XYZ file of C-alpha atoms in Angstrom:
483
model
C -0.017 0.082 -0.001
C 2.792 2.452 0.867
C 4.452 1.596 -2.404
C 1.394 2.398 -4.375
C 0.740 5.719 -2.425
C 4.352 6.672 -2.929
C 4.250 6.458 -6.640
C 0.836 8.044 -6.864
C 2.137 11.005 -4.641
C 5.035 11.643 -6.910
C 2.957 11.176 -10.181
C 0.416 13.693 -8.752
C 3.143 16.179 -7.859
C 4.818 16.014 -11.268
C 1.441 16.131 -13.287
C 0.084 19.246 -11.317
C 3.437 21.216 -11.767
C 3.816 20.368 -15.347
C 0.176 21.199 -16.073
C 0.650 24.472 -14.049
C -2.268 23.636 -11.735
C -0.159 24.397 -8.629
C 2.994 26.248 -7.885
C 6.042 23.946 -7.214
C 6.121 25.465 -3.510
C 2.469 24.733 -3.035
C 2.710 21.318 -4.361
C 5.772 20.365 -2.550
C 3.858 21.217 0.837
C 0.269 20.306 0.260
C 0.557 17.074 -1.755
C 2.725 15.230 0.771
C 0.750 16.616 3.610
C -2.402 15.101 2.095
C -0.740 11.709 1.505
C 0.666 11.661 4.842
C -2.864 11.785 6.213
C -3.973 9.161 3.735
C -1.499 6.649 4.975
C -2.705 7.210 8.536
C 0.232 9.063 9.802
C -1.111 12.611 9.916
C -0.406 12.801 13.605
C 3.363 12.537 12.813
C 3.356 15.176 9.980
C 4.961 17.758 12.188
C 7.806 15.442 13.155
C 8.468 14.426 9.499
C 8.528 18.121 8.408
C 10.970 19.105 11.160
C 13.058 16.350 10.386
C 13.110 17.264 6.807
C 13.817 20.914 7.513
C 16.697 19.792 9.934
C 18.310 17.902 7.206
C 17.863 20.762 4.503
C 18.570 23.643 6.766
C 22.380 23.692 5.994
C 21.673 23.455 2.318
C 19.289 26.472 2.470
C 21.735 28.505 4.594
C 24.496 27.640 1.982
C 22.185 28.681 -0.965
C 21.240 31.927 0.808
C 24.817 33.119 1.235
C 25.978 31.644 -2.018
C 23.320 33.794 -3.926
C 24.613 36.909 -2.067
C 28.168 36.100 -2.679
C 27.916 35.339 -6.353
C 25.433 38.162 -6.720
C 28.062 40.584 -5.309
C 30.702 39.150 -7.628
C 28.481 39.699 -10.608
C 27.605 43.183 -9.469
C 31.371 44.058 -9.088
C 32.388 42.679 -12.504
C 34.211 39.448 -11.651
C 32.416 37.476 -14.382
C 32.390 40.237 -17.003
C 35.643 38.729 -18.867
C 33.771 35.334 -19.072
C 30.683 36.990 -20.479
C 32.813 38.839 -23.024
C 34.607 35.549 -23.990
C 31.224 33.841 -24.473
C 29.875 36.619 -26.619
C 32.958 36.652 -28.864
C 32.397 32.863 -29.354
C 28.595 32.925 -29.733
C 28.470 36.063 -32.056
C 24.729 36.096 -31.575
C 24.140 32.678 -33.161
C 21.581 30.658 -31.324
C 23.513 27.456 -32.017
C 26.651 28.749 -30.533
C 24.871 30.224 -27.632
C 23.448 26.817 -26.602
C 26.717 24.971 -27.105
C 28.453 27.660 -25.171
C 26.058 27.126 -22.356
C 26.878 23.374 -22.163
C 30.542 23.990 -22.202
C 30.387 26.771 -19.613
C 28.299 24.641 -17.195
C 30.577 21.751 -17.746
C 33.816 23.826 -16.935
C 32.167 25.582 -13.987
C 30.948 22.211 -12.609
C 34.602 21.355 -11.763
C 34.104 22.990 -8.545
C 31.722 20.054 -7.547
C 28.800 22.385 -6.520
C 25.586 22.500 -8.556
C 24.287 25.722 -7.001
C 27.593 27.552 -7.838
C 27.494 26.187 -11.426
C 24.044 27.307 -12.079
C 24.457 30.783 -10.610
C 27.555 31.521 -12.766
C 26.080 29.915 -15.891
C 22.748 31.708 -15.474
C 24.255 35.104 -14.630
C 26.435 34.814 -17.850
C 23.932 33.524 -20.159
C 20.436 34.826 -19.415
C 21.003 38.305 -20.804
C 22.075 36.781 -24.124
C 19.079 34.355 -24.289
C 16.625 37.243 -23.466
C 18.149 39.619 -26.008
C 18.012 36.952 -28.818
C 14.449 35.789 -27.645
C 15.813 32.160 -27.168
C 13.989 29.737 -24.948
C 15.339 29.708 -21.566
C 14.295 26.193 -20.885
C 16.834 25.158 -23.448
C 19.403 26.839 -21.329
C 18.194 25.337 -18.025
C 17.896 21.940 -19.544
C 21.462 21.947 -21.128
C 23.034 23.415 -18.026
C 21.374 20.743 -15.847
C 22.467 17.793 -17.975
C 26.063 19.124 -18.350
C 26.264 19.577 -14.554
C 24.636 16.157 -13.853
C 27.350 14.365 -15.926
C 30.044 16.436 -14.133
C 28.485 15.866 -10.789
C 30.052 12.468 -10.768
C 33.567 14.044 -9.908
C 34.939 12.350 -6.860
C 34.351 15.663 -4.827
C 30.924 16.207 -6.428
C 29.047 13.957 -4.007
C 27.613 10.706 -5.669
C 31.054 9.081 -6.094
C 31.895 9.935 -2.474
C 28.684 8.472 -1.281
C 28.911 5.350 -3.418
C 32.411 4.765 -2.060
C 31.451 5.339 1.512
C 28.330 3.077 1.286
C 30.235 0.069 -0.307
C 33.519 0.872 1.547
C 35.674 1.205 -1.754
C 38.054 3.706 -2.893
C 36.498 6.753 -4.745
C 39.259 6.804 -7.423
C 38.600 3.099 -8.169
C 35.051 3.964 -8.987
C 35.482 7.235 -10.886
C 38.770 6.739 -13.047
C 37.563 3.703 -14.887
C 34.213 5.487 -15.482
C 35.911 8.475 -17.269
C 35.462 7.131 -20.888
C 31.648 6.627 -20.164
C 31.294 9.973 -18.520
C 33.150 11.670 -21.342
C 30.771 9.838 -23.785
C 27.862 11.394 -21.796
C 29.310 14.813 -21.826
C 30.020 14.698 -25.599
C 26.348 13.603 -26.115
C 25.179 16.707 -24.070
C 27.294 18.945 -26.302
C 26.137 17.237 -29.464
C 22.472 17.529 -28.136
C 23.151 21.299 -27.552
C 24.342 21.603 -31.000
C 21.167 20.018 -32.298
C 18.930 22.099 -29.974
C 20.870 25.121 -31.066
C 20.309 24.473 -34.829
C 16.508 24.094 -34.061
C 16.578 27.472 -32.149
C 18.430 28.989 -35.120
C 15.883 27.623 -37.456
C 13.115 29.162 -35.340
C 14.710 32.533 -34.676
C 17.126 33.017 -37.564
C 20.769 34.155 -37.195
C 21.514 37.609 -35.970
C 24.631 38.469 -38.133
C 26.903 41.256 -36.908
C 28.238 43.134 -40.035
C 30.966 44.721 -38.061
C 32.801 43.405 -35.124
C 34.529 46.176 -33.278
C 37.269 45.999 -30.812
C 34.969 47.513 -28.168
C 33.115 45.744 -25.387
C 31.152 42.775 -26.832
C 28.295 43.817 -24.460
C 28.018 47.061 -26.499
C 28.038 45.210 -29.688
C 25.259 42.906 -28.511
C 23.081 45.573 -27.222
C 23.594 47.658 -30.328
C 22.753 44.638 -32.539
C 19.829 43.541 -30.442
C 18.139 47.040 -30.698
C 19.000 47.507 -34.333
C 20.454 50.982 -33.435
C 22.328 52.481 -30.617
C 24.466 50.807 -27.949
C 23.805 50.616 -24.205
C 25.168 54.051 -23.672
C 23.851 55.799 -26.610
C 27.093 55.084 -28.756
C 27.076 53.947 -32.170
C 25.646 50.459 -32.577
C 26.640 47.815 -34.962
C 24.625 46.998 -38.033
C 22.625 43.907 -37.815
C 20.478 41.599 -40.146
C 18.164 38.852 -39.368
C 18.644 35.973 -41.665
C 17.154 32.519 -42.015
C 13.564 31.269 -42.102
C 11.010 31.497 -39.316
C 10.909 27.753 -38.916
C 8.239 26.011 -36.969
C 9.764 25.995 -33.536
C 11.407 23.553 -31.229
C 10.428 21.558 -28.201
C 10.751 24.586 -26.226
C 8.270 26.654 -28.258
C 5.659 26.431 -25.605
C 7.896 27.887 -22.919
C 8.748 31.265 -24.200
C 12.181 33.101 -23.842
C 11.120 34.188 -20.329
C 9.415 30.913 -19.404
C 6.035 32.378 -19.122
C 4.581 31.755 -22.736
C 5.062 35.188 -24.099
C 7.629 35.917 -26.722
C 7.448 39.698 -26.877
C 10.179 41.803 -25.801
C 9.620 43.444 -22.483
C 10.999 46.349 -20.412
C 11.741 43.867 -17.714
C 14.018 41.933 -20.232
C 15.822 45.143 -21.314
C 16.407 46.145 -17.679
C 17.835 42.727 -16.896
C 20.043 42.947 -19.862
C 21.532 46.153 -18.661
C 23.192 43.979 -15.961
C 25.946 43.817 -18.562
C 26.428 47.531 -18.627
C 30.273 48.070 -18.581
C 29.708 51.287 -16.744
C 27.375 50.197 -14.004
C 27.970 51.965 -10.700
C 28.660 48.722 -8.642
C 31.785 47.776 -10.668
C 35.009 47.554 -8.645
C 37.926 47.343 -11.207
C 40.465 48.042 -8.645
C 39.315 45.135 -6.623
C 39.138 42.750 -9.544
C 42.184 40.610 -8.470
C 41.124 40.667 -4.804
C 37.724 39.356 -5.709
C 39.277 36.685 -8.056
C 41.639 35.555 -5.433
C 38.852 35.303 -2.863
C 36.694 33.276 -5.337
C 39.455 30.916 -6.032
C 40.251 30.434 -2.457
C 36.504 29.827 -1.652
C 36.354 27.200 -4.331
C 39.573 25.492 -3.225
C 38.371 25.283 0.391
C 35.121 23.819 -0.843
C 36.920 21.139 -2.866
C 39.145 20.232 0.100
C 36.404 20.368 2.544
C 38.365 22.508 4.952
C 35.088 23.712 6.556
C 31.402 23.152 6.000
C 30.304 24.735 2.751
C 27.541 26.961 4.398
C 30.064 28.331 6.817
C 32.453 29.059 3.960
C 29.746 30.926 1.937
C 28.697 32.843 4.980
C 32.247 34.126 5.707
C 32.980 34.767 1.963
C 29.775 36.751 1.573
C 30.607 38.969 4.698
C 34.012 39.543 3.438
C 32.917 40.461 -0.292
C 30.266 42.875 1.043
C 32.528 44.581 3.571
C 35.518 45.003 1.097
C 33.601 45.894 -1.996
C 30.982 48.077 -0.344
C 32.314 49.550 2.910
C 29.450 51.880 3.357
C 26.344 50.442 5.276
C 23.745 51.796 2.727
C 25.585 50.244 -0.226
C 25.667 46.879 1.599
C 21.905 46.968 2.368
C 21.208 47.852 -1.265
C 23.292 44.842 -2.547
C 21.562 42.500 -0.147
C 18.135 43.993 -1.161
C 18.959 43.542 -4.897
C 19.417 39.851 -4.568
C 16.729 39.307 -1.783
C 14.121 38.008 -4.283
C 16.370 35.079 -5.328
C 17.352 34.316 -1.734
C 13.719 34.163 -0.610
C 12.404 32.180 -3.713
C 15.355 29.564 -3.411
C 15.314 29.238 0.328
C 11.586 28.873 0.372
C 11.603 26.162 -2.159
C 14.352 24.319 -0.235
C 12.148 24.330 2.900
C 9.090 23.237 1.018
C 11.053 20.421 -0.430
C 11.733 19.438 3.087
C 8.158 18.654 3.584
C 8.192 16.362 0.553
C 11.391 14.449 1.567
C 10.459 14.409 5.082
C 7.009 12.694 4.361
C 8.524 10.391 1.778
C 11.205 9.129 4.248
C 9.365 9.354 7.471
C 6.316 7.399 6.266
C 8.428 4.608 4.854
C 7.072 5.162 1.288
C 10.485 5.763 -0.201
C 11.896 2.477 1.349
C 8.944 0.396 0.075
C 9.087 1.860 -3.325
C 12.860 1.128 -3.713
C 12.441 -2.439 -2.219
C 9.508 -3.072 -4.580
C 11.735 -2.203 -7.586
C 14.711 -4.163 -6.395
C 12.601 -7.252 -5.583
C 10.927 -6.897 -8.991
C 14.210 -7.815 -10.566
C 13.860 -11.300 -12.165
C 16.156 -13.949 -10.695
C 17.736 -14.458 -14.234
C 19.032 -10.998 -14.292
C 21.241 -11.639 -11.318
C 24.515 -11.903 -13.423
C 23.445 -8.596 -15.100
C 23.053 -6.552 -11.867
C 25.438 -4.002 -13.115
C 23.060 -3.034 -15.995
C 20.135 -3.476 -13.557
C 21.727 -0.869 -11.231
C 22.443 1.470 -14.091
C 18.880 1.396 -15.266
C 17.283 1.673 -11.755
C 19.606 4.524 -10.895
C 17.870 6.739 -13.406
C 14.352 6.790 -11.683
C 15.590 6.146 -8.257
C 17.860 9.124 -8.059
C 15.034 11.291 -9.478
C 12.623 10.178 -6.812
C 15.195 10.016 -4.018
C 17.875 12.019 -2.507
C 21.448 10.812 -3.245
C 21.835 9.938 0.565
C 18.824 7.728 0.497
C 19.764 6.049 -2.717
C 23.410 5.446 -2.199
C 23.238 4.456 1.572
C 19.793 2.683 1.377
C 19.550 1.042 -2.115
C 22.942 0.650 -3.601
C 24.232 -1.675 -0.648
C 21.203 -3.889 -1.325
C 21.971 -4.093 -5.105
C 25.578 -4.677 -4.284
C 24.617 -7.640 -2.144
C 22.314 -8.962 -4.780
C 25.115 -8.569 -7.318
C 27.719 -10.312 -5.213
C 25.452 -13.359 -4.992
C 25.909 -13.708 -8.685
C 29.554 -12.783 -8.956
C 29.172 -9.078 -9.944
C 31.850 -6.996 -8.164
C 31.065 -4.292 -5.799
C 33.013 -1.797 -7.853
C 30.864 -2.581 -10.892
C 27.771 -1.857 -8.901
C 29.276 1.395 -7.657
C 30.051 2.661 -11.230
C 26.699 1.698 -12.485
C 24.954 3.684 -9.685
C 26.505 6.957 -11.195
C 24.550 6.530 -14.425
C 21.399 8.450 -13.399
C 23.086 11.698 -12.361
C 22.259 13.473 -15.448
C 18.556 13.189 -14.540
C 19.133 13.603 -10.839
C 20.125 17.259 -11.130
C 16.666 18.161 -12.389
C 14.902 16.230 -9.609
C 12.418 18.239 -7.497
C 14.395 16.978 -4.350
C 17.541 18.733 -5.449
C 17.816 22.231 -4.089
C 20.135 23.407 -6.746
C 17.588 23.022 -9.431
C 15.551 25.703 -7.732
C 18.581 28.044 -8.086
C 18.594 27.269 -11.878
C 14.904 27.798 -12.631
C 14.520 30.572 -10.016
C 17.446 32.853 -11.338
C 16.347 32.058 -14.965
C 12.738 32.706 -14.115
C 11.614 29.573 -15.756
C 8.685 27.598 -14.483
C 9.861 24.247 -12.900
C 7.083 22.422 -14.649
C 8.426 23.650 -18.045
C 11.921 22.711 -17.099
C 10.825 19.200 -16.103
C 8.637 18.626 -19.185
C 11.527 19.759 -21.562
C 14.601 18.244 -19.661
C 13.511 14.812 -18.440
C 13.405 12.963 -21.836
C 16.891 14.376 -22.800
C 18.380 13.617 -19.525
C 17.119 10.054 -19.493
C 18.659 9.629 -22.917
C 21.885 11.085 -21.620
C 22.031 8.561 -18.806
C 21.359 5.693 -21.268
C 24.323 6.912 -23.375
C 26.541 6.848 -20.268
C 25.279 3.280 -19.571
C 25.630 2.082 -23.060
C 29.205 3.619 -23.159
C 30.026 1.805 -19.839
C 28.946 -1.406 -21.341
C 30.866 -0.830 -24.507
C 34.055 -0.132 -22.789
C 33.596 -3.063 -20.479
C 33.336 -0.698 -17.423
C 29.981 -2.080 -16.347
């Protein structure tokens, strides 16, 4: 009974948010509360929620101060050179923009933290997507898949959990998986190329007749407006070429994720975040901010201190040094308050969902039902079975629940048929491309929140491609004899 109710609860949640009948925050709170009552454990709802909140509170704190920190770094111009580099590569071509998104997300993912990756990627790419009227769900989908593949780095989380759960060395899991993971990343880039071509067909190519030596931001603003640059200077000439096309999978969600394709004042205002003359720039402190960010990422990778504490300290230092006056600090915090409230609220709402799933025992019953449903004859193929099961299970469960609760069971079943523990551990990484879009992953709310994309739109667009990416990783693992 718990198994059925668990699957029905998850299906109800996904259907309601994809059909936009409920907001993700409302659905994350009300649906599990209802099902908690249905299973006869309504009296324990408070305990389940508090336990879930306790588990996710450090994550919410980390996201809060991470948003403030990276928001300040964007304000002061730390990432402007990255944006310029991307703009030079993209040249207002939708195909290049989408491929650039995948490459940027993959590179930034080397820090091992999904929230950081999404904040940097979205901050760099959103203005470009908005100006070119490109679909933002393409950006969120590509970024999530690239980060999902790269999330398997030993310091990223899943590999370390698999190593701890099965008592093996993380390098013995990860190093042999590199060819399969590389195949997955290449597939994401190839998929980005295909999606970019479809966006190009839908929108045409904005061709710059003249590429000046000036700031690419000025070039892009001038081209986008067909006239003057951001500061009233001379713009570059632009021509729109190519057919209108019939659209892409992302046509329904518009460039701003709301279903409207018109240009808006809000979009223009957001695009001005690239203004090379904005008052918040701190060029004299550029190398200080760069050193502070590198030090922060290094301390995160080496796990010198808990990540929430690192971001708290880094945010305090960044605000104090870059904006020594109290009013300026208040203004910067206020400027990023919307993102902080939205993301933190979603994390605590997700705590209700995870608390009920775990507390009522639904997630355990669902997982055991799936594992017990594996035919006896599939025993020698437990590597493949683990890889396939990792796709839905890491979507419906937290990584902790999957790696510490389910993977040991799969490893035990595999050992009975001569399948090595390391093979099971490697196969368990297959589903991470989809996992990063799970409603139980706090980082995904950073991604959709900063991009102002509806979570339902992101889910509807991304899931099919993420599943396909995971299957490519699994197929490559089998081809190379890793799994």
